[in-house]
Amino acid sequence: MNSQFPEAVGCPIQWAKCWDRRTDGIGYLPGIIRRLDYLSSLNVTALWLSPIYPSPMRDFGYDVADYTAIHPWFGTLDDFDRLLDAVHVRGLRLILDLVPNHTSDEHPWFVASRSSRDHPKRPWYIWRDPAPDGGPPNNWLSFFGGPAWTYDERTGQYYLHQFTRQQPELNYRHPEVLEAMLGAMRFWLERGVDGFRVDVVWLLMKDRDFRDEPLNPQWDGLKPHGRLQHIYTANLPETHDVVRTMRAVIDGYGDRLMVGEAYLPNPDLMRYYGRFLDECHLPMNFQLISSEWRAREVRRRVDAYEAALPPGAWPNWVLGNHDQPRLASRVGPEQGRVAAMLLLTLRGTPTWYYVDELGMQDVPIPVGQMKDPQALNQPEIADRMSRDPTRTPMPWDASPYGGFTGADAEPWLPLAEDYPTRNVEAQSRDGRSPLALFRALTALRQRTPALMIGDYRVPATPVPDDIFAYLRMLGEARILVVLNFGAGLHRLDFSAAARCGELLLCTGLDRFEPPDLRALVIRPNEGVIIRLAPGG
Ligand code: NOJ
């Protein structure tokens, strides 16, 4: 394994629903091929696709019915091979979503497992007898509301599912299950994919004794799933054996990447690198998503994460994904620019979610048009739970439906209201747009080794509460990043760090003067990147 790959990835972008120009409003692989020049223009180096496998789409592809084929909505295996070639020709990498924790209830494995208690595939899934009162075997909960168990009339047992009831969970205590999943991985690795983002990697193992989970005294009353402490359904020590085995398969194919989805606090998250760095290359670090958007809190999180990293582990940062509200809705449009600068100047592989580069906000989706099972299964809190607002089509231009589909085909979710002005074409013409800033940041990062692989350090200079300032350093090169999380103007004295410097970029893309390090002006909601003169 070439351990440089995670950094070489530079900035993977997650492309969920930006595939265009057909008549069914969904998007497909050939549409992505046509838009690859756009990806190249973003200077990102890898593309992660949400699941594209055959699926009844109860959870938009995260309910896989066949791990080694393409859903006809999205095209064919030939289309996939053409996409992979086109991605590689551009020097990009392609990462697939692997969903090993659960299948669709229409997957032939589950159909067989469900067919009788004696079927050899019965133990591939997690079946339990009812409790003495006939109810679910224990108190485990689904992330999507209600119990994590569904009763199967025909065979008289319950099966486990932590998401929709159409997503039964595989039993990784049965050796054939892992073998089957490794087979699916090999199928795609042999075709040439550059790696996997492994879905809910921290949930793969469950308590052998199926004990009830204790109540969570910290529960904020918001998400019903949070009512319990998930000590028997998440982050079990045995999970690491599975992850290590998967990584060994990936390593067998050379320079490939394993990214793991795990919403965990630092000490637990770090274990997913593996004791010998033999698990995930990048256990996803979601702290910037969950953080209160204040300079001090963000700095505290960055410092704590940096300090917790095991020796040799490469960091990573995530600002958005298909499960979370959009960046600009979370932090506000002005701070969206600061957040982009933060992500692209921190040490570690950044992950970006499509359309955030346009500064687009969540798109309100009326209850009647909601598609997300997390919302539909919990109607009383649907507004809060729906992930649809973050999954709407890519607005390419001002034409009907933003050029995502033809004018005659309504997209699967509505476009943002402001798409006639907030779209790729319009922002490409505007030298100060969020898109222009994103391109400038990624280009700067790619040509600046100190930003790519340099050390991270906070300078001794005291700064006001609203400011987060840090250095990225490689050899003689020192890059100073100063971010203003507030609405006030500040004059800061960085003369102890260097006598002079060169302003490389500011979030407004409108300052070019040499910076005065004795009285560096930082405007409200502004970030700047300065190359410090050597010495100092
Ligand atoms: C995590 C995925 O990111 C999410 O979209 C999905 O609903 C669940 N896993 C279940 O697969």
Coordinates of C-alpha atoms and ligand atoms in Angstrom, one line a residue:
M1 CA 0.0 0.0 0.0
N2 CA 1.3 3.4 -0.9
S3 CA 0.6 5.4 2.2
Q4 CA 0.7 8.6 0.2
F5 CA -2.6 7.9 -1.4
P6 CA -4.8 9.6 1.1
E7 CA -2.9 12.8 0.7
A8 CA -2.7 12.4 -3.0
V9 CA -6.5 12.3 -3.0
G10 CA -6.2 15.9 -2.0
C11 CA -9.9 16.5 -2.0
P12 CA -12.5 13.9 -2.7
I13 CA -15.8 15.3 -3.6
Q14 CA -19.0 13.4 -2.9
W15 CA -21.3 13.4 -5.8
A16 CA -24.7 12.2 -5.0
K17 CA -27.3 13.7 -7.3
C18 CA -25.5 15.7 -9.9
W19 CA -26.1 13.5 -12.9
D20 CA -28.0 15.0 -15.7
R21 CA -29.9 15.0 -18.9
R22 CA -32.2 12.2 -19.2
T23 CA -35.9 12.0 -19.0
D24 CA -36.6 10.3 -15.7
G25 CA -35.3 13.0 -13.4
I26 CA -32.8 10.9 -11.6
G27 CA -29.4 11.2 -13.3
Y28 CA -27.1 8.4 -14.5
L29 CA -23.5 7.4 -15.0
P30 CA -23.1 8.7 -18.6
G31 CA -24.3 12.1 -17.2
I32 CA -21.4 12.0 -14.8
I33 CA -19.0 11.2 -17.7
R34 CA -20.2 14.3 -19.5
R35 CA -19.6 16.5 -16.4
L36 CA -16.1 15.3 -15.5
D37 CA -14.5 18.4 -16.9
Y38 CA -16.3 20.3 -14.2
L39 CA -14.8 18.0 -11.6
S40 CA -11.3 18.6 -13.1
S41 CA -12.0 22.3 -13.0
L42 CA -12.6 22.0 -9.2
N43 CA -9.0 20.6 -8.8
V44 CA -10.4 17.8 -6.7
T45 CA -8.6 14.5 -7.1
A46 CA -11.2 11.9 -6.3
L47 CA -14.9 11.3 -6.7
W48 CA -17.0 9.3 -4.2
L49 CA -20.3 8.0 -5.6
S50 CA -23.2 7.2 -3.3
P51 CA -24.4 3.6 -4.0
I52 CA -25.1 2.8 -7.6
Y53 CA -26.0 -0.9 -7.2
P54 CA -29.4 -2.5 -7.9
S55 CA -31.7 -1.5 -5.1
P56 CA -35.4 -1.1 -4.4
M57 CA -34.3 2.4 -3.2
R58 CA -36.0 2.3 0.2
D59 CA -33.0 4.1 1.5
F60 CA -31.7 5.5 -1.8
G61 CA -29.3 2.8 -2.7
Y62 CA -28.2 2.0 0.9
D63 CA -30.4 -1.0 0.5
V64 CA -28.4 -3.1 -1.9
A65 CA -30.0 -6.0 -3.7
D66 CA -26.9 -7.0 -5.7
Y67 CA -23.4 -6.0 -4.8
T68 CA -21.9 -6.7 -8.2
A69 CA -24.1 -4.9 -10.7
I70 CA -25.3 -1.4 -11.6
H71 CA -28.9 -0.3 -11.0
P72 CA -30.6 0.1 -14.4
W73 CA -31.5 3.7 -13.4
F74 CA -27.9 4.6 -13.5
G75 CA -26.8 2.6 -16.5
T76 CA -24.8 -0.6 -17.1
L77 CA -21.5 -2.2 -16.2
D78 CA -20.2 -0.9 -19.5
D79 CA -21.2 2.6 -18.6
F80 CA -19.4 2.1 -15.3
D81 CA -16.3 0.9 -17.0
R82 CA -16.4 3.9 -19.3
L83 CA -16.8 6.2 -16.3
L84 CA -13.9 4.6 -14.6
D85 CA -11.7 5.0 -17.7
A86 CA -12.8 8.6 -18.1
V87 CA -12.0 9.3 -14.4
H88 CA -8.6 7.7 -14.7
V89 CA -7.7 9.5 -18.0
R90 CA -8.2 12.8 -16.1
G91 CA -5.9 11.6 -13.3
L92 CA -8.8 11.4 -10.9
R93 CA -9.8 8.5 -8.7
L94 CA -13.1 6.8 -8.2
I95 CA -14.3 5.6 -4.8
L96 CA -17.4 3.5 -4.4
D97 CA -19.8 3.3 -1.5
L98 CA -19.6 -0.1 0.1
V99 CA -22.6 -1.0 2.3
P100 CA -21.6 -4.1 4.2
N101 CA -23.7 -3.8 7.4
H102 CA -27.1 -4.5 5.8
T103 CA -28.6 -5.6 2.5
S104 CA -32.0 -4.9 1.0
D105 CA -34.8 -7.3 2.1
E106 CA -35.0 -8.1 -1.7
H107 CA -31.4 -9.3 -1.8
P108 CA -31.4 -13.0 -2.7
W109 CA -29.4 -13.7 0.4
F110 CA -32.2 -12.3 2.6
V111 CA -34.9 -13.9 0.5
A112 CA -33.2 -17.3 1.1
S113 CA -32.6 -16.5 4.8
R114 CA -36.2 -15.6 5.3
S115 CA -37.5 -18.6 3.5
S116 CA -37.1 -21.0 6.4
R117 CA -35.4 -21.4 9.8
D118 CA -33.3 -24.3 8.3
H119 CA -32.0 -22.6 5.2
P120 CA -28.2 -22.4 5.2
K121 CA -28.5 -18.7 4.7
R122 CA -30.7 -18.3 7.8
P123 CA -27.7 -17.4 10.0
W124 CA -26.4 -14.9 7.5
Y125 CA -28.8 -12.4 9.1
I126 CA -29.6 -11.7 12.7
W127 CA -32.7 -13.6 13.7
R128 CA -34.1 -13.9 17.3
D129 CA -37.1 -15.4 19.0
P130 CA -39.7 -13.1 20.3
A131 CA -39.6 -11.9 23.9
P132 CA -41.9 -14.0 26.2
D133 CA -44.7 -11.4 25.6
G134 CA -44.3 -11.9 21.9
G135 CA -42.7 -8.5 21.4
P136 CA -39.2 -7.7 20.1
P137 CA -36.3 -9.6 21.6
N138 CA -34.8 -6.6 23.3
N139 CA -35.0 -2.8 23.5
W140 CA -32.7 -1.9 20.5
L141 CA -33.8 1.0 18.4
S142 CA -33.6 1.9 14.7
F143 CA -32.0 5.1 13.7
F144 CA -35.1 5.7 11.6
G145 CA -37.5 5.5 14.5
G146 CA -39.2 2.6 16.4
P147 CA -37.7 -0.8 17.3
A148 CA -34.7 -2.3 15.4
W149 CA -36.6 -5.5 15.1
T150 CA -39.3 -6.7 12.6
Y151 CA -41.4 -9.8 13.1
D152 CA -41.5 -12.3 10.3
E153 CA -44.9 -14.1 10.4
R154 CA -43.9 -17.0 8.3
T155 CA -40.9 -18.2 10.4
G156 CA -42.0 -16.7 13.7
Q157 CA -38.8 -14.8 14.5
Y158 CA -37.7 -11.2 14.5
Y159 CA -34.8 -9.9 12.3
L160 CA -32.6 -7.0 13.1
H161 CA -32.4 -3.7 11.2
Q162 CA -31.0 -0.4 12.5
F163 CA -32.3 1.6 9.6
T164 CA -35.5 0.8 7.6
R165 CA -37.1 -2.6 8.1
Q166 CA -36.2 -3.2 4.4
Q167 CA -32.5 -3.2 5.4
P168 CA -31.9 -6.4 7.4
E169 CA -28.5 -6.6 9.1
L170 CA -25.9 -9.1 8.1
N171 CA -24.4 -11.3 10.7
Y172 CA -20.6 -10.9 10.7
R173 CA -20.2 -13.6 13.3
H174 CA -20.9 -16.0 10.5
P175 CA -17.7 -16.5 8.5
E176 CA -19.4 -16.9 5.1
V177 CA -20.9 -13.4 5.4
L178 CA -17.5 -11.7 5.5
E179 CA -16.3 -13.9 2.7
A180 CA -19.2 -12.9 0.5
M181 CA -18.6 -9.2 1.2
L182 CA -14.9 -9.6 0.4
G183 CA -15.9 -11.2 -2.9
A184 CA -18.0 -8.1 -3.7
M185 CA -15.0 -5.9 -2.9
R186 CA -12.7 -7.9 -5.1
F187 CA -15.2 -7.6 -8.0
W188 CA -14.9 -3.8 -8.0
L189 CA -11.2 -3.7 -7.1
E190 CA -10.5 -6.0 -10.1
R191 CA -12.5 -3.6 -12.3
G192 CA -10.1 -0.9 -11.1
V193 CA -12.0 1.2 -8.5
D194 CA -9.7 3.1 -6.3
G195 CA -11.3 2.3 -3.0
F196 CA -14.4 2.3 -0.9
R197 CA -16.2 4.5 1.6
V198 CA -17.5 1.9 4.0
D199 CA -20.9 2.6 5.2
V200 CA -21.5 2.6 9.0
V201 CA -18.3 0.7 9.7
W202 CA -18.7 1.1 13.4
L203 CA -22.0 -0.7 13.5
L204 CA -20.8 -4.0 11.9
M205 CA -20.9 -6.1 15.0
K206 CA -23.6 -6.5 17.7
D207 CA -23.6 -7.9 21.2
R208 CA -23.4 -11.7 21.1
D209 CA -25.9 -11.9 24.1
F210 CA -28.3 -9.3 22.7
R211 CA -28.5 -7.4 26.0
D212 CA -30.8 -4.4 26.5
E213 CA -29.1 -1.1 26.0
P214 CA -29.1 1.3 29.0
L215 CA -31.0 4.7 28.9
N216 CA -28.8 7.6 27.8
P217 CA -28.8 10.2 30.6
Q218 CA -27.5 12.8 28.2
W219 CA -30.4 12.4 25.7
D220 CA -31.5 15.8 24.4
G221 CA -34.9 14.5 23.6
L222 CA -34.5 15.3 19.9
K223 CA -33.8 12.0 18.0
P224 CA -35.7 9.0 19.4
H225 CA -32.7 6.8 18.6
G226 CA -30.6 8.9 21.0
R227 CA -32.7 7.7 24.0
L228 CA -30.4 4.7 24.5
Q229 CA -26.6 4.4 24.9
H230 CA -25.6 2.2 22.0
I231 CA -23.1 0.1 23.8
Y232 CA -24.3 -3.2 22.4
T233 CA -25.0 -2.2 18.8
A234 CA -22.1 0.0 18.0
N235 CA -18.3 0.1 18.2
L236 CA -17.9 -3.4 19.5
P237 CA -14.2 -4.5 19.8
E238 CA -14.8 -7.4 17.4
T239 CA -15.6 -4.9 14.7
H240 CA -11.9 -4.2 14.2
D241 CA -11.2 -7.8 13.1
V242 CA -13.7 -7.3 10.3
V243 CA -12.3 -4.0 9.3
R244 CA -8.7 -5.3 9.3
T245 CA -9.7 -8.2 7.0
M246 CA -11.4 -5.8 4.6
R247 CA -8.3 -3.6 4.6
A248 CA -6.1 -6.6 3.9
V249 CA -8.1 -7.3 0.7
I250 CA -7.9 -3.7 -0.4
D251 CA -4.1 -3.7 0.2
G252 CA -3.8 -6.7 -2.0
Y253 CA -4.7 -4.4 -4.9
G254 CA -2.0 -1.8 -4.3
D255 CA -2.7 1.8 -4.2
R256 CA -6.3 1.9 -3.1
L257 CA -8.2 3.7 -0.3
M258 CA -10.4 2.6 2.6
V259 CA -12.5 5.3 4.1
G260 CA -14.7 4.4 7.1
E261 CA -17.9 6.1 8.1
A262 CA -17.9 6.3 11.9
Y263 CA -19.6 8.9 14.1
L264 CA -17.4 8.5 17.2
P265 CA -15.5 10.5 19.7
N266 CA -11.7 10.8 19.1
P267 CA -10.4 7.9 21.2
D268 CA -12.8 5.5 19.6
L269 CA -12.4 6.9 16.2
M270 CA -8.7 6.6 16.3
R271 CA -8.9 2.9 16.8
Y272 CA -10.3 2.6 13.3
Y273 CA -6.9 3.4 12.0
G274 CA -5.8 0.1 13.5
R275 CA -3.1 -0.7 16.0
F276 CA -0.6 -1.1 13.1
L277 CA -2.4 1.4 10.8
D278 CA -4.0 -1.7 9.3
E279 CA -7.6 -0.7 9.3
C280 CA -9.1 2.4 7.6
H281 CA -6.8 4.8 5.9
L282 CA -9.3 7.5 6.8
P283 CA -11.8 6.9 9.5
M284 CA -14.1 9.9 8.7
N285 CA -13.7 12.8 11.0
F286 CA -17.1 14.6 11.3
Q287 CA -16.2 17.1 14.0
L288 CA -16.5 20.1 11.8
I289 CA -20.1 19.1 11.0
S290 CA -21.1 18.7 14.6
S291 CA -19.1 21.7 16.0
E292 CA -20.7 24.9 17.3
W293 CA -19.4 27.4 14.7
R294 CA -17.2 29.5 17.0
A295 CA -13.5 30.0 16.5
R296 CA -12.6 28.8 20.0
E297 CA -14.6 25.6 19.7
V298 CA -13.4 24.8 16.2
R299 CA -9.8 25.4 17.4
R300 CA -10.3 23.2 20.4
R301 CA -11.6 20.4 18.2
V302 CA -8.8 20.7 15.7
D303 CA -6.2 20.7 18.4
A304 CA -7.8 17.7 20.2
Y305 CA -8.0 15.7 17.0
E306 CA -4.4 16.5 16.0
A307 CA -3.3 15.4 19.5
A308 CA -5.3 12.2 19.4
L309 CA -4.0 10.9 16.1
P310 CA -1.8 7.8 16.4
P311 CA 1.7 8.1 15.1
G312 CA 1.7 7.9 11.3
A313 CA -2.0 8.2 10.9
W314 CA -3.1 10.7 8.2
P315 CA -5.9 13.1 9.3
N316 CA -9.1 13.9 7.4
W317 CA -11.8 16.5 7.7
V318 CA -15.4 16.5 6.5
L319 CA -17.6 19.6 6.1
G320 CA -20.7 18.0 4.7
N321 CA -22.4 14.9 3.3
H322 CA -25.8 13.6 2.1
D323 CA -27.0 12.9 5.7
Q324 CA -26.4 16.4 7.2
P325 CA -27.8 19.9 6.6
R326 CA -25.9 21.8 4.0
L327 CA -22.8 23.8 5.0
A328 CA -24.3 27.2 4.1
S329 CA -27.4 26.5 6.1
R330 CA -25.4 25.4 9.2
V331 CA -22.9 28.2 9.3
G332 CA -24.5 30.9 7.2
P333 CA -23.4 32.1 3.7
E334 CA -20.6 34.5 4.9
Q335 CA -19.1 31.8 7.2
G336 CA -19.5 29.3 4.4
R337 CA -16.5 30.9 2.7
V338 CA -14.5 30.8 6.0
A339 CA -15.4 27.2 6.4
A340 CA -14.1 26.3 2.9
M341 CA -10.8 28.0 3.7
L342 CA -10.6 26.2 6.9
L343 CA -11.3 22.8 5.3
L344 CA -8.8 23.3 2.5
T345 CA -6.0 24.6 4.7
L346 CA -6.2 22.1 7.6
R347 CA -3.7 19.2 7.7
G348 CA -5.4 16.1 6.3
T349 CA -7.5 15.0 3.4
P350 CA -10.6 17.2 3.0
T351 CA -13.9 15.8 1.9
W352 CA -16.4 18.0 0.1
Y353 CA -20.1 17.5 -0.7
Y354 CA -21.4 18.5 -4.2
V355 CA -23.0 21.9 -4.6
D356 CA -21.5 23.3 -1.4
E357 CA -19.0 25.0 -3.7
L358 CA -21.9 27.2 -4.9
G359 CA -22.8 28.2 -1.4
M360 CA -26.2 26.6 -1.8
Q361 CA -28.5 26.3 1.2
D362 CA -30.8 23.5 2.2
V363 CA -33.8 23.3 -0.1
P364 CA -37.1 23.2 1.9
I365 CA -39.1 20.1 0.8
P366 CA -42.8 20.1 1.7
V367 CA -43.9 17.0 3.6
G368 CA -45.9 15.8 0.7
Q369 CA -42.8 15.7 -1.5
M370 CA -40.4 14.1 1.0
K371 CA -38.6 11.0 -0.1
D372 CA -36.3 10.2 2.8
P373 CA -37.3 7.2 4.9
Q374 CA -35.7 8.8 8.0
A375 CA -38.4 11.5 7.8
L376 CA -41.3 9.4 6.4
N377 CA -40.9 6.8 9.2
Q378 CA -41.0 9.5 11.9
P379 CA -43.8 11.7 10.6
E380 CA -44.2 13.7 13.8
I381 CA -40.6 15.0 13.5
A382 CA -40.3 14.6 9.7
D383 CA -39.1 18.2 9.2
R384 CA -36.2 17.8 11.5
M385 CA -35.2 14.3 10.3
S386 CA -35.5 14.8 6.5
R387 CA -32.3 14.6 4.6
D388 CA -34.0 15.5 1.3
P389 CA -33.1 19.3 1.6
T390 CA -29.4 18.4 1.2
R391 CA -29.9 16.0 -1.7
T392 CA -31.4 18.2 -4.4
P393 CA -30.2 18.3 -8.0
M394 CA -27.1 20.1 -9.1
P395 CA -28.0 23.5 -10.7
W396 CA -25.8 23.6 -13.8
D397 CA -27.3 26.7 -15.4
A398 CA -30.5 28.8 -15.6
S399 CA -32.4 26.6 -18.0
P400 CA -35.5 24.7 -16.8
Y401 CA -34.5 22.3 -14.0
G402 CA -31.1 23.8 -13.9
G403 CA -29.9 21.7 -16.8
F404 CA -30.1 18.6 -14.5
T405 CA -32.7 17.1 -16.7
G406 CA -34.3 18.1 -19.9
A407 CA -37.2 20.6 -19.7
D408 CA -39.6 17.7 -20.2
A409 CA -38.5 15.8 -17.1
E410 CA -39.1 16.8 -13.5
P411 CA -36.2 16.0 -11.3
W412 CA -36.7 13.5 -8.4
L413 CA -36.5 16.4 -5.9
P414 CA -37.1 20.1 -6.5
L415 CA -34.3 22.5 -7.3
A416 CA -33.3 25.3 -5.0
E417 CA -35.5 28.4 -5.7
D418 CA -32.4 30.5 -6.5
Y419 CA -31.0 28.2 -9.1
P420 CA -31.5 30.7 -12.0
T421 CA -28.8 32.8 -10.4
R422 CA -26.9 30.3 -8.2
N423 CA -25.7 27.8 -10.7
V424 CA -22.4 26.6 -12.1
E425 CA -22.5 28.7 -15.2
A426 CA -23.4 31.9 -13.5
Q427 CA -20.7 31.4 -10.8
S428 CA -18.1 30.5 -13.3
R429 CA -18.5 33.9 -14.8
D430 CA -18.2 35.7 -11.5
G431 CA -14.6 36.0 -10.4
R432 CA -15.7 36.4 -6.7
S433 CA -18.3 33.7 -6.4
P434 CA -18.2 30.9 -3.9
L435 CA -17.3 28.7 -6.8
A436 CA -14.4 30.9 -7.7
L437 CA -13.2 30.8 -4.1
F438 CA -13.4 27.0 -4.0
R439 CA -11.4 26.7 -7.2
A440 CA -8.8 29.2 -5.9
L441 CA -8.5 27.3 -2.6
T442 CA -8.1 23.9 -4.2
A443 CA -5.6 25.2 -6.8
L444 CA -3.5 26.9 -4.0
R445 CA -3.6 23.8 -1.9
Q446 CA -2.5 21.6 -4.8
R447 CA 0.5 23.8 -5.7
T448 CA 1.6 24.5 -2.1
P449 CA 3.3 21.5 -0.4
A450 CA 3.1 23.1 3.0
L451 CA -0.7 23.1 2.7
M452 CA -0.8 19.6 1.4
I453 CA 1.6 17.9 3.9
G454 CA 3.0 20.5 6.2
D455 CA 2.8 20.4 9.9
Y456 CA 0.0 22.2 11.8
R457 CA 0.8 24.6 14.6
V458 CA -0.9 27.4 16.4
P459 CA 1.4 30.5 16.7
A460 CA 2.1 32.0 20.1
T461 CA 0.5 35.4 19.1
P462 CA -2.7 36.0 21.2
V463 CA -5.8 36.5 19.2
P464 CA -9.4 37.6 20.0
D465 CA -12.0 35.0 20.6
D466 CA -13.5 35.2 17.1
I467 CA -10.2 34.5 15.4
F468 CA -8.6 31.1 14.7
A469 CA -5.1 31.4 13.3
Y470 CA -2.7 28.6 12.5
L471 CA 0.5 27.8 10.6
R472 CA 1.2 25.1 8.1
M473 CA 4.9 24.5 7.9
L474 CA 7.1 22.4 5.7
G475 CA 10.9 22.9 5.8
E476 CA 11.5 26.7 5.4
A477 CA 8.0 27.3 4.1
R478 CA 5.4 28.7 6.5
I479 CA 1.9 29.5 5.6
L480 CA -0.3 31.5 8.0
V481 CA -4.0 31.1 8.0
V482 CA -6.2 33.6 9.8
L483 CA -9.9 33.0 10.0
N484 CA -12.5 35.5 11.4
F485 CA -15.6 33.6 12.7
G486 CA -17.2 36.8 13.8
A487 CA -18.8 40.0 12.4
G488 CA -16.2 42.4 13.8
L489 CA -13.1 43.9 12.2
H490 CA -9.7 43.0 13.8
R491 CA -6.2 44.4 13.6
L492 CA -3.7 41.7 14.6
D493 CA 0.0 41.7 15.3
F494 CA 1.8 38.8 13.8
S495 CA 5.1 40.5 13.6
A496 CA 6.6 38.0 16.0
A497 CA 6.0 35.3 13.4
A498 CA 7.7 37.1 10.5
R499 CA 8.7 40.5 9.3
C500 CA 6.7 40.3 6.1
G501 CA 4.7 38.0 4.0
E502 CA 2.7 37.6 0.8
L503 CA -1.1 37.5 0.7
L504 CA -1.9 34.4 -1.2
L505 CA -5.7 34.4 -0.9
C506 CA -8.6 36.0 1.0
T507 CA -12.1 34.7 1.2
G508 CA -13.5 37.8 -0.6
L509 CA -11.0 37.3 -3.5
D510 CA -10.7 41.1 -3.5
R511 CA -7.5 41.9 -1.6
F512 CA -4.1 41.9 -3.2
E513 CA -2.0 44.3 -1.1
P514 CA 1.1 43.1 0.8
P515 CA -0.1 42.3 4.3
D516 CA 1.2 44.5 7.2
L517 CA 2.0 41.8 9.8
R518 CA 2.2 44.4 12.6
A519 CA -1.4 45.4 12.0
L520 CA -3.0 42.8 9.9
V521 CA -6.6 43.8 9.1
I522 CA -9.1 41.0 9.1
R523 CA -12.5 42.1 8.0
P524 CA -15.8 40.6 9.3
N525 CA -16.3 37.0 8.3
E526 CA -13.0 37.0 6.4
G527 CA -10.2 34.5 6.1
V528 CA -6.7 35.1 4.7
I529 CA -3.8 32.9 3.7
I530 CA -0.3 34.5 3.9
R531 CA 3.0 33.1 3.0
L532 CA 5.4 34.2 5.7
A533 CA 8.9 35.3 4.7
P534 CA 11.6 32.8 5.8
G535 CA 13.3 33.4 9.1
G536 CA 11.3 35.5 11.5
Ligands
NOJ1 C1 -25.2 5.8 6.4 C2 -25.5 6.5 5.1 O1 -24.7 7.7 5.0 C3 -27.0 6.9 5.2 O2 -27.3 7.7 4.1 C4 -27.8 5.7 5.2 O3 -29.1 6.0 5.4 C5 -27.3 4.8 6.3 N1 -25.9 4.6 6.4 C6 -27.9 3.4 6.2 O4 -27.2 2.7 5.2

